[in-house]
Short mmCIF file of C-alpha atoms and ligand atoms in Angstrom, two decimals:
data_model
loop_
_atom_site.label_atom_id
_atom_site.label_comp_id
_atom_site.label_asym_id
_atom_site.label_seq_id
_atom_site.Cartn_x
_atom_site.Cartn_y
_atom_site.Cartn_z
CA MET A 49 2.30 25.87 -106.09
CA VAL A 50 0.36 28.44 -108.06
CA GLN A 51 -1.47 31.30 -106.35
CA HIS A 52 -4.84 32.28 -107.88
CA THR A 53 -6.64 35.46 -106.93
CA THR A 54 -9.54 35.14 -109.37
CA ILE A 55 -12.43 32.69 -109.55
CA VAL A 56 -11.90 32.26 -113.30
CA GLY A 57 -8.20 31.44 -112.86
CA LEU A 58 -8.78 28.92 -110.09
CA ARG A 59 -11.62 27.24 -112.01
CA GLU A 60 -9.37 26.87 -115.05
CA ALA A 61 -6.59 25.28 -112.95
CA VAL A 62 -9.03 22.80 -111.40
CA ARG A 63 -10.54 22.04 -114.82
CA SER A 64 -7.10 21.12 -116.23
CA ALA A 65 -6.28 18.97 -113.19
CA ARG A 66 -9.56 17.13 -113.51
CA ALA A 67 -9.09 16.68 -117.27
CA ALA A 68 -5.77 15.01 -116.42
CA GLY A 69 -7.69 12.57 -114.20
CA ARG A 70 -6.57 14.08 -110.90
CA LYS A 71 -8.70 13.82 -107.79
CA VAL A 72 -9.28 17.25 -106.25
CA GLY A 73 -9.00 17.89 -102.50
CA PHE A 74 -10.02 21.20 -100.91
CA VAL A 75 -9.26 22.92 -97.60
CA ALA A 76 -11.04 26.19 -96.75
CA THR A 77 -9.19 28.47 -94.32
CA MET A 78 -9.11 32.05 -93.10
CA GLY A 79 -5.30 32.03 -93.13
CA TYR A 80 -2.79 32.77 -90.39
CA LEU A 81 -2.01 29.12 -90.74
CA HIS A 82 -0.80 26.73 -88.06
CA ALA A 83 -0.20 22.99 -87.72
CA GLY A 84 -3.96 22.33 -87.51
CA HIS A 85 -4.48 23.74 -91.00
CA ILE A 86 -1.44 21.86 -92.27
CA ALA A 87 -2.87 18.57 -90.93
CA LEU A 88 -5.89 19.17 -93.18
CA CYS A 89 -3.56 19.83 -96.16
CA GLU A 90 -1.62 16.64 -95.39
CA ALA A 91 -4.81 14.57 -95.26
CA ALA A 92 -5.76 16.05 -98.64
CA ARG A 93 -2.28 15.34 -100.01
CA ARG A 94 -2.55 11.67 -98.94
CA GLU A 95 -5.98 11.12 -100.49
CA CYS A 96 -6.03 13.42 -103.53
CA ASP A 97 -3.81 14.30 -106.49
CA PHE A 98 -4.54 18.03 -106.69
CA VAL A 99 -4.90 20.05 -103.50
CA VAL A 100 -6.54 23.48 -103.39
CA VAL A 101 -6.41 25.63 -100.24
CA SER A 102 -8.38 28.85 -99.96
CA ILE A 103 -7.34 31.72 -97.72
CA PHE A 104 -10.24 34.11 -97.28
CA VAL A 105 -11.29 36.01 -94.19
CA ASN A 106 -15.00 35.95 -94.87
CA PRO A 107 -16.77 39.13 -93.76
CA LEU A 108 -20.19 37.43 -93.93
CA GLN A 109 -19.43 35.27 -90.90
CA PHE A 110 -18.36 38.11 -88.61
CA ALA A 111 -20.91 40.24 -86.76
CA PRO A 112 -20.23 44.01 -86.72
CA ASN A 113 -18.86 43.84 -83.15
CA GLU A 114 -16.47 40.97 -83.96
CA ASP A 115 -12.81 40.86 -84.98
CA PHE A 116 -13.03 40.91 -88.81
CA SER A 117 -10.68 43.87 -89.26
CA ARG A 118 -8.18 42.76 -86.63
CA TYR A 119 -8.29 39.04 -87.51
CA PRO A 120 -4.60 38.05 -87.84
CA ARG A 121 -3.26 37.92 -91.40
CA ASP A 122 0.15 36.99 -92.87
CA LEU A 123 -0.27 35.95 -96.50
CA GLU A 124 3.44 35.61 -97.36
CA ARG A 125 4.09 33.26 -94.47
CA ASP A 126 0.89 31.28 -95.25
CA LEU A 127 1.90 30.80 -98.90
CA GLY A 128 5.32 29.49 -97.80
CA MET A 129 3.67 26.99 -95.45
CA LEU A 130 1.26 25.79 -98.14
CA ALA A 131 4.04 25.35 -100.71
CA ALA A 132 6.06 23.37 -98.14
CA ALA A 133 3.01 21.18 -97.47
CA GLY A 134 2.83 20.22 -101.16
CA VAL A 135 -0.33 22.16 -101.95
CA ASP A 136 -0.93 22.67 -105.69
CA ALA A 137 -3.12 25.76 -105.75
CA ALA A 138 -3.66 28.56 -103.23
CA PHE A 139 -6.88 30.48 -103.81
CA THR A 140 -6.56 33.94 -102.24
CA PRO A 141 -9.44 36.06 -103.51
CA SER A 142 -10.11 39.61 -102.31
CA VAL A 143 -13.45 40.45 -100.73
CA GLU A 144 -14.34 42.26 -104.01
CA GLU A 145 -13.58 39.09 -106.01
CA MET A 146 -15.80 36.93 -103.80
CA TYR A 147 -18.54 39.53 -103.27
CA PRO A 148 -18.41 42.07 -106.14
CA GLU A 149 -21.88 43.20 -105.22
CA PRO A 150 -23.72 42.61 -101.93
CA MET A 151 -24.83 38.97 -101.81
CA ALA A 152 -28.63 38.60 -101.95
CA THR A 153 -28.21 34.86 -101.38
CA ARG A 154 -27.82 33.23 -97.97
CA VAL A 155 -27.56 29.56 -97.04
CA SER A 156 -29.25 28.88 -93.76
CA LEU A 157 -29.64 25.74 -91.63
CA PRO A 158 -31.82 27.12 -88.84
CA THR A 159 -32.03 24.04 -86.64
CA LEU A 160 -28.26 23.57 -86.52
CA SER A 161 -27.17 27.20 -86.52
CA HIS A 162 -28.83 28.75 -83.51
CA THR A 163 -27.58 26.47 -80.77
CA LEU A 164 -24.10 26.37 -79.11
CA GLU A 165 -21.95 28.90 -81.01
CA GLY A 166 -25.05 30.18 -82.76
CA ALA A 167 -26.65 31.22 -79.46
CA VAL A 168 -23.77 33.69 -78.99
CA ARG A 169 -23.13 34.40 -82.69
CA PRO A 170 -26.62 34.27 -84.31
CA THR A 171 -25.56 35.13 -87.90
CA HIS A 172 -22.22 33.30 -87.90
CA PHE A 173 -23.18 29.97 -89.48
CA GLU A 174 -25.27 31.56 -92.21
CA GLY A 175 -22.08 33.35 -93.24
CA VAL A 176 -20.09 30.12 -92.99
CA ALA A 177 -22.56 27.97 -94.95
CA THR A 178 -22.90 30.66 -97.63
CA VAL A 179 -19.16 31.02 -98.22
CA VAL A 180 -18.51 27.27 -98.01
CA LEU A 181 -21.19 26.56 -100.64
CA LYS A 182 -19.77 29.33 -102.84
CA LEU A 183 -16.25 27.90 -102.44
CA PHE A 184 -17.53 24.39 -103.20
CA SER A 185 -19.15 25.74 -106.36
CA ILE A 186 -15.90 27.45 -107.39
CA VAL A 187 -13.53 24.56 -106.59
CA GLN A 188 -15.87 21.58 -107.14
CA PRO A 189 -13.68 19.27 -105.05
CA ASP A 190 -14.02 15.51 -104.78
CA ILE A 191 -13.18 15.70 -101.07
CA ALA A 192 -13.34 18.69 -98.71
CA TYR A 193 -11.46 18.63 -95.41
CA PHE A 194 -12.64 20.23 -92.17
CA GLY A 195 -11.20 20.25 -88.66
CA GLN A 196 -12.90 18.58 -85.73
CA LYS A 197 -12.01 21.66 -83.67
CA ASP A 198 -15.02 23.41 -85.18
CA GLY A 199 -17.46 20.61 -84.38
CA GLN A 200 -20.63 22.57 -85.08
CA GLN A 201 -19.24 23.70 -88.43
CA VAL A 202 -18.61 20.04 -89.29
CA ALA A 203 -22.24 19.13 -88.49
CA ILE A 204 -23.52 22.07 -90.56
CA VAL A 205 -21.33 21.44 -93.61
CA ARG A 206 -22.12 17.72 -93.56
CA ARG A 207 -25.84 18.41 -93.37
CA MET A 208 -25.70 21.00 -96.17
CA VAL A 209 -23.84 18.51 -98.39
CA GLN A 210 -26.40 15.81 -97.57
CA ASP A 211 -29.48 18.03 -98.00
CA LEU A 212 -28.31 19.50 -101.31
CA ARG A 213 -26.79 16.20 -102.50
CA LEU A 214 -23.55 18.01 -103.33
CA PRO A 215 -21.25 15.64 -105.22
CA LEU A 216 -18.38 15.60 -102.74
CA GLU A 217 -17.21 13.87 -99.59
CA VAL A 218 -16.53 15.66 -96.31
CA HIS A 219 -13.58 14.31 -94.33
CA VAL A 220 -12.94 15.42 -90.76
CA VAL A 221 -9.42 15.72 -89.32
CA PRO A 222 -8.75 15.40 -85.56
CA THR A 223 -7.90 18.54 -83.59
CA VAL A 224 -4.21 19.43 -83.48
CA ARG A 225 -3.08 20.77 -80.10
CA GLU A 226 -0.26 22.84 -78.67
CA MET A 227 2.15 21.09 -76.29
CA ASP A 228 0.04 22.23 -73.32
CA GLY A 229 -3.14 20.72 -74.78
CA VAL A 230 -4.71 24.00 -75.98
CA ALA A 231 -6.36 23.47 -79.39
CA MET A 232 -4.41 25.31 -82.08
CA SER A 233 -6.26 28.37 -83.33
CA SER A 234 -5.31 31.49 -85.26
CA ARG A 235 -6.90 33.43 -82.40
CA ASN A 236 -4.42 32.02 -79.83
CA VAL A 237 -2.13 34.97 -80.73
CA TYR A 238 -4.57 37.18 -78.82
CA LEU A 239 -3.76 35.31 -75.55
CA ASP A 240 -1.17 36.74 -73.18
CA ALA A 241 0.71 34.39 -70.81
CA PRO A 242 -1.90 34.29 -67.99
CA ALA A 243 -4.76 33.88 -70.50
CA ARG A 244 -2.84 31.09 -72.17
CA LEU A 245 -2.64 29.23 -68.83
CA SER A 246 -6.38 29.70 -68.30
CA ALA A 247 -7.06 28.45 -71.85
CA ARG A 248 -6.00 24.99 -70.66
CA ARG A 249 -9.25 24.82 -68.68
CA LEU A 250 -11.21 24.02 -71.82
CA LEU A 251 -9.49 20.68 -72.41
CA GLN A 252 -9.49 19.96 -68.67
CA SER A 253 -13.24 20.51 -68.71
CA LEU A 254 -13.66 18.09 -71.64
CA HIS A 255 -11.52 15.53 -69.84
CA ALA A 256 -13.67 15.85 -66.73
CA GLY A 257 -16.77 15.17 -68.84
CA ARG A 258 -15.15 12.22 -70.51
CA ALA A 259 -13.95 10.76 -67.18
CA LEU A 260 -17.50 10.89 -65.84
CA LEU A 261 -18.81 9.12 -68.95
CA GLU A 262 -16.10 6.49 -68.58
CA ALA A 263 -17.19 6.00 -64.97
CA GLY A 264 -20.66 5.13 -66.29
CA GLU A 265 -22.53 8.43 -65.89
CA ARG A 266 -25.06 8.84 -68.71
CA ARG A 267 -27.13 11.83 -67.55
CA CYS A 268 -26.24 14.75 -69.84
CA ALA A 269 -26.96 17.34 -67.17
CA ALA A 270 -24.56 15.68 -64.71
CA VAL A 271 -21.77 15.57 -67.29
CA GLU A 272 -22.40 19.19 -68.30
CA ASP A 273 -22.34 20.30 -64.65
CA ALA A 274 -19.00 18.60 -64.05
CA MET A 275 -17.56 20.29 -67.15
CA ALA A 276 -18.93 23.69 -66.15
CA GLN A 277 -17.40 23.39 -62.68
CA VAL A 278 -13.91 23.04 -64.14
CA LEU A 279 -14.40 26.25 -66.12
CA ARG A 280 -16.02 28.18 -63.26
CA VAL A 281 -13.15 27.68 -60.78
CA ASP A 282 -11.05 30.04 -62.89
CA PRO A 283 -12.23 33.68 -62.63
CA SER A 284 -10.43 34.53 -65.91
CA VAL A 285 -12.66 32.09 -67.79
CA GLN A 286 -16.18 33.23 -68.76
CA MET A 287 -18.04 30.14 -69.85
CA ASP A 288 -20.51 30.38 -72.73
CA TYR A 289 -21.50 26.71 -72.66
CA ALA A 290 -20.46 23.23 -71.66
CA ALA A 291 -22.72 20.89 -73.58
CA VAL A 292 -23.25 17.29 -74.58
CA VAL A 293 -25.35 17.05 -77.76
CA ASP A 294 -26.08 14.69 -80.63
CA ALA A 295 -23.07 14.98 -82.97
CA ASP A 296 -25.23 15.16 -86.12
CA THR A 297 -28.34 17.12 -85.10
CA LEU A 298 -26.66 19.10 -82.27
CA GLU A 299 -29.83 18.54 -80.24
CA PRO A 300 -29.60 18.21 -76.47
CA ARG A 301 -30.41 14.87 -74.92
CA ASP A 302 -31.39 13.64 -71.49
CA ALA A 303 -29.15 10.61 -71.67
CA VAL A 304 -25.83 10.32 -73.46
CA ALA A 305 -25.83 7.65 -76.19
CA GLY A 306 -24.43 7.11 -79.66
CA HIS A 307 -22.41 9.77 -81.48
CA VAL A 308 -22.07 12.78 -79.22
CA LEU A 309 -20.33 16.12 -79.41
CA VAL A 310 -18.96 17.17 -76.04
CA ALA A 311 -18.30 20.87 -76.53
CA VAL A 312 -17.14 23.86 -74.53
CA ALA A 313 -16.78 27.55 -75.35
CA ALA A 314 -15.50 30.32 -73.14
CA ARG A 315 -14.01 33.77 -73.25
CA VAL A 316 -10.52 33.95 -71.84
CA GLY A 317 -8.99 37.41 -71.56
CA GLY A 318 -11.51 38.71 -74.11
CA THR A 319 -10.83 35.95 -76.66
CA ARG A 320 -13.47 33.34 -77.48
CA LEU A 321 -12.08 29.82 -77.46
CA LEU A 322 -13.72 26.53 -78.42
CA ASP A 323 -12.90 22.91 -77.94
CA ASN A 324 -14.70 19.59 -78.22
CA LEU A 325 -14.51 15.83 -78.21
CA MET A 326 -16.46 13.67 -80.66
CA LEU A 327 -17.31 10.46 -78.85
CA GLN A 328 -19.15 7.21 -79.41
CA VAL A 329 -20.88 6.28 -76.16
CA ASP A 330 -22.59 2.91 -75.85
CA ALA A 331 -22.87 -0.20 -73.70
CA HIS A 332 -19.23 -1.03 -74.46
CA GLY A 333 -18.02 2.29 -73.11
CA VAL A 334 -16.61 5.51 -74.54
CA ARG A 335 -14.35 5.91 -77.54
CA ASP A 336 -13.18 8.69 -79.86
CA LEU A 337 -15.10 8.95 -83.10
CA LEU A 338 -11.96 10.25 -84.81
CA SER A 339 -8.42 9.22 -84.13
CA ALA A 340 -5.23 10.85 -85.31
CA PRO A 341 -3.86 9.34 -88.55
P1 AMP B 165 -10.07 28.62 -89.92
O1 AMP B 165 -8.89 29.18 -90.66
O2 AMP B 165 -10.02 28.88 -88.45
O3 AMP B 165 -11.39 28.97 -90.57
O4 AMP B 165 -9.95 27.04 -90.06
C1 AMP B 165 -9.88 26.42 -91.30
C2 AMP B 165 -10.03 24.93 -91.12
O5 AMP B 165 -8.98 24.44 -90.26
C3 AMP B 165 -11.35 24.54 -90.45
O6 AMP B 165 -11.86 23.35 -91.04
C4 AMP B 165 -10.94 24.31 -89.02
O7 AMP B 165 -11.78 23.43 -88.32
C5 AMP B 165 -9.55 23.71 -89.20
N1 AMP B 165 -8.77 23.86 -87.98
C6 AMP B 165 -8.55 25.00 -87.28
N2 AMP B 165 -7.84 24.73 -86.16
C7 AMP B 165 -7.60 23.40 -86.17
C8 AMP B 165 -6.91 22.51 -85.27
N3 AMP B 165 -6.33 22.94 -84.16
N4 AMP B 165 -6.86 21.19 -85.60
C9 AMP B 165 -7.46 20.74 -86.74
N5 AMP B 165 -8.11 21.53 -87.61
C10 AMP B 165 -8.19 22.84 -87.33
#
């Protein structure tokens, strides 16, 4: 694996790979890698011949009161994990390399960005879409891999790719979980033992929503209430939302049907955690939109 810290160097490596007829896969990360990130790398390894992984903690997607400066970082360990996963190129630019002067450009998807996470973090997805488009322009991958764990991010990236007719495919990889069911996240290191126990409520809440759907309930509000109740019984969990929305538009619905994102977010011991299920709900019942490979 070769580490590139400059845009020019990475572009040259991708150009040579492409000239040799290799299909380019790309995984964007903020580092402090775990098995969830590695699942994305493995999917890329299976489907592509040249895998690029970026590690960049993107200041544009953090609000001033958020954890940009204390976001966990361990580049040496990350590079070891990527090499072991068979990644070809690690792109690890500095903030100065990515943003040598303040960016005047922003990519914004207003209808998708201000709901769910966006209601709590109003500038977050503008920062995400801007850096993802910039990374796509640098890497020019054939396939880009994103985790289901960030369900709203998936909807936003897919829509940006569709709207701008970017010449790449977006593949989504199912959420990788800890043994206790908690979705893997770099931010889980912030959780102490009691907070870690309370973090399990998120998946329990999703399971309660799913069980109600499987029992035939189709009123969104009823499913959302059942999910919220599971979060509210735990005083250490401050719920931000428990929502059932259209998986593509993220719009709320009265009745659950088709592709839906069942999503929860809460603060546990000061740390914001997210989780979701992507479901197909129809007359035949309820099934996962994604299944583990
Ligand atoms: P991050 O480093 O948190 O920006 O995440 C980089 C990529 O890894 C994103 O596409 C995430 O959705 C994905 N990811 C993070 N956690 C998980 C997980 N537990 N399972 C699957 N993918 C994940």
